[in-house]
CSV table of C-alpha atoms in Angstrom, one decimal:
chain,number,residue,atom,x,y,z
A,7,GLY,CA,0.0,0.0,0.0
A,8,GLU,CA,0.8,3.7,0.0
A,9,ASN,CA,3.5,5.0,2.5
A,10,VAL,CA,3.5,8.6,3.5
A,11,GLU,CA,6.4,10.2,5.3
A,12,GLN,CA,6.1,13.6,6.9
A,13,HIS,CA,8.8,16.0,8.2
A,14,PRO,CA,9.6,17.5,10.6
A,15,SER,CA,7.7,16.0,13.5
A,16,THR,CA,8.0,19.3,15.4
A,17,LEU,CA,8.4,22.8,14.2
A,18,SER,CA,8.6,26.0,16.2
A,19,VAL,CA,8.5,29.4,14.5
A,20,GLN,CA,8.2,33.1,15.6
A,21,GLU,CA,4.9,34.8,14.9
A,22,GLY,CA,5.0,36.3,11.4
A,23,ASP,CA,7.6,33.9,10.0
A,24,SER,CA,6.8,31.2,7.5
A,25,ALA,CA,6.4,27.5,8.2
A,26,VAL,CA,6.9,24.6,5.7
A,27,ILE,CA,6.0,21.0,6.3
A,28,LYS,CA,7.1,18.3,3.7
A,29,CYS,CA,5.7,14.9,2.8
A,30,THR,CA,6.7,12.2,0.5
A,31,TYR,CA,4.6,9.4,-0.9
A,32,SER,CA,5.5,6.0,-2.5
A,33,ASP,CA,2.6,5.2,-4.8
A,34,SER,CA,3.0,7.1,-8.1
A,35,ALA,CA,-0.8,6.4,-8.8
A,36,SER,CA,-1.8,8.6,-5.8
A,37,ASN,CA,-3.8,11.5,-7.1
A,38,TYR,CA,-5.3,13.4,-4.2
A,39,PHE,CA,-3.4,15.1,-1.4
A,40,PRO,CA,-5.2,16.7,1.5
A,41,TRP,CA,-3.8,18.5,4.5
A,42,TYR,CA,-5.5,18.4,7.9
A,43,LYS,CA,-5.1,20.6,11.0
A,44,GLN,CA,-5.9,19.2,14.4
A,45,GLU,CA,-6.3,21.4,17.4
A,46,LEU,CA,-6.0,20.1,20.9
A,47,GLY,CA,-8.9,17.9,21.8
A,48,LYS,CA,-10.6,18.1,18.4
A,49,GLY,CA,-10.8,16.0,15.3
A,50,PRO,CA,-8.7,16.7,12.2
A,51,GLN,CA,-10.1,19.4,9.9
A,52,LEU,CA,-9.4,19.7,6.2
A,53,ILE,CA,-7.6,23.0,5.5
A,54,ILE,CA,-6.4,22.6,1.9
A,55,ASP,CA,-6.1,19.9,-0.8
A,56,ILE,CA,-4.5,19.4,-4.2
A,57,ARG,CA,-5.0,17.0,-7.0
A,58,SER,CA,-2.3,15.4,-9.1
A,59,ASN,CA,-3.1,17.5,-12.2
A,60,VAL,CA,-2.3,20.7,-10.3
A,61,GLY,CA,1.2,21.9,-9.2
A,62,GLU,CA,0.2,24.5,-6.6
A,63,LYS,CA,-2.8,25.8,-4.8
A,64,LYS,CA,-3.3,28.8,-2.5
A,65,ASP,CA,-5.8,29.8,0.0
A,66,GLN,CA,-5.0,33.1,1.8
A,67,ARG,CA,-1.9,32.4,3.9
A,68,ILE,CA,-1.8,28.7,3.1
A,69,ALA,CA,-0.4,27.0,0.0
A,70,VAL,CA,0.3,23.5,-1.1
A,71,THR,CA,2.8,22.5,-3.8
A,72,LEU,CA,3.1,19.1,-5.5
A,73,ASN,CA,6.0,17.6,-7.3
A,74,LYS,CA,4.7,14.4,-9.0
A,75,THR,CA,8.1,13.5,-10.4
A,76,ALA,CA,9.8,13.5,-7.0
A,77,LYS,CA,6.6,12.3,-5.3
A,78,HIS,CA,6.6,14.9,-2.6
A,79,PHE,CA,4.2,17.7,-1.6
A,80,SER,CA,4.5,20.5,0.9
A,81,LEU,CA,2.4,22.8,3.0
A,82,HIS,CA,3.4,26.5,3.3
A,83,ILE,CA,2.0,28.8,5.9
A,84,THR,CA,3.0,32.4,5.6
A,85,GLU,CA,2.7,35.2,8.3
A,86,THR,CA,2.1,32.6,11.0
A,87,GLN,CA,-0.1,33.5,14.0
A,88,PRO,CA,-0.4,31.8,17.4
A,89,GLU,CA,-3.7,30.3,16.4
A,90,ASP,CA,-1.9,28.3,13.7
A,91,SER,CA,-0.4,26.3,16.5
A,92,ALA,CA,-1.7,22.7,16.0
A,93,VAL,CA,-0.8,19.3,14.6
A,94,TYR,CA,-0.8,19.1,10.8
A,95,PHE,CA,-1.3,15.9,8.9
A,96,CYS,CA,-0.6,15.2,5.2
A,97,ALA,CA,-2.3,12.4,3.4
A,98,ALA,CA,-2.4,10.7,0.0
A,99,THR,CA,-5.1,8.8,-1.8
A,100,PRO,CA,-4.1,6.1,-4.3
A,101,ARG,CA,-6.1,5.9,-7.5
A,102,GLY,CA,-7.8,2.7,-6.3
A,103,ARG,CA,-10.8,0.7,-7.6
A,104,GLY,CA,-13.8,-0.6,-5.9
A,105,SER,CA,-13.7,-0.6,-2.1
A,106,THR,CA,-10.2,0.8,-2.0
A,107,LEU,CA,-11.2,3.9,-3.8
A,108,GLY,CA,-10.7,7.0,-1.7
A,109,ARG,CA,-8.6,5.4,1.1
A,110,LEU,CA,-6.5,8.0,2.9
A,111,TYR,CA,-3.0,7.2,4.0
A,112,PHE,CA,-1.7,9.7,6.6
A,113,GLY,CA,1.7,11.0,7.6
A,114,ARG,CA,2.6,10.9,11.3
A,115,GLY,CA,1.9,14.6,11.9
A,116,THR,CA,3.8,17.8,12.6
A,117,GLN,CA,3.4,19.7,15.8
A,118,LEU,CA,3.6,23.4,14.8
A,119,THR,CA,4.1,25.9,17.6
A,120,VAL,CA,4.0,29.6,16.8
A,121,TRP,CA,5.5,31.8,19.5
A,122,PRO,CA,4.2,35.3,19.9
B,24,ASN,CA,-26.2,19.9,9.9
B,25,ALA,CA,-24.5,18.2,12.8
B,26,GLY,CA,-21.8,16.7,10.6
B,27,VAL,CA,-20.2,13.6,12.2
B,28,THR,CA,-21.3,12.8,15.7
B,29,GLN,CA,-19.4,10.4,17.9
B,30,THR,CA,-20.4,9.1,21.3
B,31,PRO,CA,-19.3,8.8,24.0
B,32,LYS,CA,-16.5,11.4,24.2
B,33,PHE,CA,-14.7,9.5,27.0
B,34,GLN,CA,-14.8,5.9,28.1
B,35,VAL,CA,-12.9,3.8,30.6
B,36,LEU,CA,-13.2,0.0,30.2
B,37,LYS,CA,-11.8,-2.9,32.1
B,38,THR,CA,-9.8,-5.5,30.2
B,39,GLY,CA,-12.2,-8.0,28.7
B,40,GLN,CA,-15.2,-5.8,28.6
B,41,SER,CA,-17.0,-5.1,25.3
B,42,MET,CA,-18.5,-1.8,24.1
B,43,THR,CA,-19.7,0.0,21.0
B,44,LEU,CA,-18.5,3.4,19.8
B,45,GLN,CA,-21.2,5.2,18.0
B,46,CYS,CA,-20.8,7.3,14.8
B,47,ALA,CA,-23.5,9.0,12.9
B,48,GLN,CA,-23.4,11.5,10.0
B,49,ASP,CA,-26.2,13.5,8.5
B,50,MET,CA,-24.5,14.5,5.2
B,51,ASN,CA,-25.6,11.5,3.2
B,52,HIS,CA,-22.0,10.5,2.8
B,53,GLU,CA,-21.5,7.0,1.3
B,54,TYR,CA,-18.0,6.5,2.6
B,55,MET,CA,-17.4,6.1,6.4
B,56,SER,CA,-14.3,5.0,8.3
B,57,TRP,CA,-12.8,4.5,11.7
B,58,TYR,CA,-9.3,5.6,12.6
B,59,ARG,CA,-7.3,5.3,15.8
B,60,GLN,CA,-4.8,7.9,16.8
B,61,ASP,CA,-1.8,7.1,19.0
B,62,PRO,CA,1.1,9.4,19.9
B,63,GLY,CA,3.7,9.6,17.1
B,64,MET,CA,1.7,7.1,14.9
B,65,GLY,CA,-0.6,9.4,13.0
B,66,LEU,CA,-4.0,8.1,12.1
B,67,ARG,CA,-4.4,4.5,11.3
B,68,LEU,CA,-7.4,3.0,9.5
B,69,ILE,CA,-9.3,0.3,11.4
B,70,HIS,CA,-12.3,-0.4,9.2
B,71,TYR,CA,-14.2,1.4,6.5
B,72,SER,CA,-17.4,1.2,4.5
B,73,VAL,CA,-18.3,2.4,1.0
B,74,GLY,CA,-22.0,2.1,1.6
B,75,ALA,CA,-24.7,0.4,3.5
B,76,GLY,CA,-24.0,-3.4,3.8
B,77,ILE,CA,-20.4,-3.1,2.7
B,78,THR,CA,-17.5,-3.0,5.0
B,79,ASP,CA,-13.8,-3.8,4.7
B,80,GLN,CA,-10.7,-4.0,6.9
B,81,GLY,CA,-8.1,-1.3,7.1
B,82,GLU,CA,-4.5,-1.4,8.5
B,83,VAL,CA,-5.3,-2.4,12.1
B,84,PRO,CA,-8.6,-4.3,12.2
B,85,ASN,CA,-7.8,-7.0,14.9
B,86,GLY,CA,-10.1,-6.8,17.9
B,87,TYR,CA,-12.7,-4.6,16.2
B,88,ASN,CA,-15.9,-5.3,14.4
B,89,VAL,CA,-18.1,-3.0,12.3
B,90,SER,CA,-21.4,-3.1,10.5
B,91,ARG,CA,-23.2,-0.7,8.2
B,92,SER,CA,-27.0,-1.2,8.2
B,93,THR,CA,-27.8,2.4,7.3
B,94,THR,CA,-26.1,5.2,5.4
B,95,GLU,CA,-26.0,7.3,8.5
B,96,ASP,CA,-24.5,5.0,11.1
B,97,PHE,CA,-21.3,3.2,11.4
B,98,PRO,CA,-20.7,1.7,14.9
B,99,LEU,CA,-17.4,0.3,16.0
B,100,ARG,CA,-17.4,-2.7,18.4
B,101,LEU,CA,-14.7,-3.7,20.7
B,102,LEU,CA,-15.2,-7.4,21.4
B,103,SER,CA,-12.9,-7.9,24.4
B,104,ALA,CA,-11.1,-4.7,25.3
B,105,ALA,CA,-7.3,-4.9,25.8
B,106,PRO,CA,-4.9,-2.2,27.1
B,107,SER,CA,-3.4,-2.0,23.6
B,108,GLN,CA,-6.7,-0.5,22.5
B,109,THR,CA,-6.3,2.5,24.6
B,110,SER,CA,-6.4,5.3,22.1
B,111,VAL,CA,-8.4,8.1,20.6
B,112,TYR,CA,-10.8,7.0,18.0
B,113,PHE,CA,-12.1,9.1,15.1
B,114,CYS,CA,-14.9,8.4,12.8
B,115,ALA,CA,-14.8,10.1,9.4
B,116,SER,CA,-17.1,10.3,6.3
B,117,ARG,CA,-17.0,11.7,2.8
B,118,LYS,CA,-18.7,11.4,-0.5
B,119,THR,CA,-17.5,8.6,-2.8
B,120,GLY,CA,-15.4,9.6,-5.8
B,121,GLY,CA,-11.9,11.1,-5.9
B,122,GLY,CA,-11.0,14.4,-4.5
B,123,TYR,CA,-13.4,14.8,-1.6
B,124,GLY,CA,-12.1,15.6,1.8
B,125,TYR,CA,-13.1,13.7,4.9
B,126,THR,CA,-15.2,15.2,7.7
B,127,PHE,CA,-14.0,14.0,11.1
B,128,GLY,CA,-15.9,13.6,14.3
B,129,SER,CA,-14.6,15.0,17.5
B,130,GLY,CA,-13.3,11.7,18.7
B,131,THR,CA,-13.7,9.2,21.6
B,132,ARG,CA,-10.9,8.9,24.1
B,133,LEU,CA,-10.9,5.3,25.3
B,134,THR,CA,-8.8,4.0,28.2
B,135,VAL,CA,-8.6,0.3,28.9
B,136,VAL,CA,-7.3,-0.6,32.3
């Protein structure tokens, strides 16, 4: 099956700086890459996603880039704020068939701390 | 819309006890799944379902059973709880087809003593 690796496991930045989290995947057939933010005591929440036919996607201070050749994708957060502090998960979805369609494989998460 | 509702939020079980974690969604999502989250391990898939009457195993299915009699509900049963099942459990749902993000519930924190 798909294997997703995520780095770094922890990341501390000063408020206003940028943060970058990187993920690699193993299955070249994967075609959908969402990012989730999990705040303490809550379930993961989708913040941005990208499909394999797109190289970059932006949503205000958040952007995701995808390099299909290298099989890696990254989350970029600019002008970080203390409320960005959370655990971030990347995931990949292989282009499966039947009951395997749409399965998500998660990275192990990055604890982002933004210091005021 | 309530989204994905999980009950209970917290539970303590003794080793060997059984229980059912409830999950309900009101978005008419076909795809539902159960994940467990352990420190440093990310989210691991236990079981999933692509529609009523259809279920399949994920990465870590041992010790858990599921059924899907309706589109809305997807309960997770622990047959004989073990300390290794101490974890936070999340239910998630989405529409079928590629490119749709999951909606997660708020989780059930389970402790087995």
